[in-house]
């Protein structure tokens, strides 16, 4: 009877450890997704800004005056 109880306690202990590992992996994956989405958003915004800036024509106007009117 003691062997059965010991075996069940070991199984319960291993299951608890497996649950902790699974929860830790889930938390790490959630952080990874959050960081990845934040980075993707930042890169997308920077690319959109760069595209807007390059699409804008640059016009330089210089006025030269010659003598009096």
XYZ file of C-alpha atoms in Angstrom:
69
model
C 0.000 0.000 0.000
C 2.867 2.379 0.781
C 4.339 1.763 -2.682
C 1.055 2.813 -4.311
C 0.859 5.981 -2.214
C 4.497 6.813 -2.950
C 3.942 6.259 -6.682
C 0.835 8.475 -6.677
C 2.694 11.208 -4.775
C 5.543 11.096 -7.320
C 3.055 11.315 -10.193
C 1.324 14.266 -8.518
C 4.680 15.999 -7.964
C 5.737 15.475 -11.588
C 2.346 16.748 -12.813
C 2.716 19.884 -10.671
C 6.171 20.529 -12.100
C 4.861 19.986 -15.646
C 2.067 22.476 -14.972
C 4.556 25.064 -13.694
C 6.747 24.578 -16.769
C 3.725 24.930 -19.066
C 2.605 28.131 -17.320
C 6.118 29.562 -17.533
C 6.303 28.716 -21.247
C 2.925 30.378 -21.798
C 4.069 33.523 -19.995
C 7.299 33.680 -22.014
C 5.364 33.172 -25.256
C 2.962 35.967 -24.287
C 5.870 38.329 -23.634
C 7.481 37.308 -26.932
C 4.266 38.024 -28.858
C 3.848 41.370 -27.128
C 7.424 42.430 -27.900
C 7.132 41.184 -31.481
C 3.863 43.064 -32.086
C 5.305 46.230 -30.567
C 8.401 45.973 -32.755
C 6.328 45.277 -35.869
C 4.115 48.285 -35.141
C 7.125 50.549 -34.613
C 8.786 49.358 -37.819
C 5.548 49.764 -39.776
C 5.114 53.337 -38.496
C 8.717 54.213 -39.323
C 8.352 52.796 -42.840
C 5.103 54.694 -43.401
C 6.759 57.913 -42.231
C 9.747 57.324 -44.508
C 7.448 56.665 -47.467
C 5.505 59.859 -46.752
C 8.716 61.868 -46.530
C 10.152 60.488 -49.756
C 6.868 60.961 -51.611
C 6.812 64.675 -50.771
C 8.529 66.769 -53.422
C 11.228 69.062 -52.172
C 11.037 72.498 -53.703
C 13.686 75.039 -52.997
C 12.801 78.604 -53.881
C 15.458 81.238 -54.104
C 14.733 84.843 -54.826
C 17.480 86.936 -56.253
C 17.154 90.654 -56.467
C 18.989 92.714 -59.031
C 19.209 96.344 -58.213
C 16.240 98.523 -57.386
C 12.802 98.409 -58.902
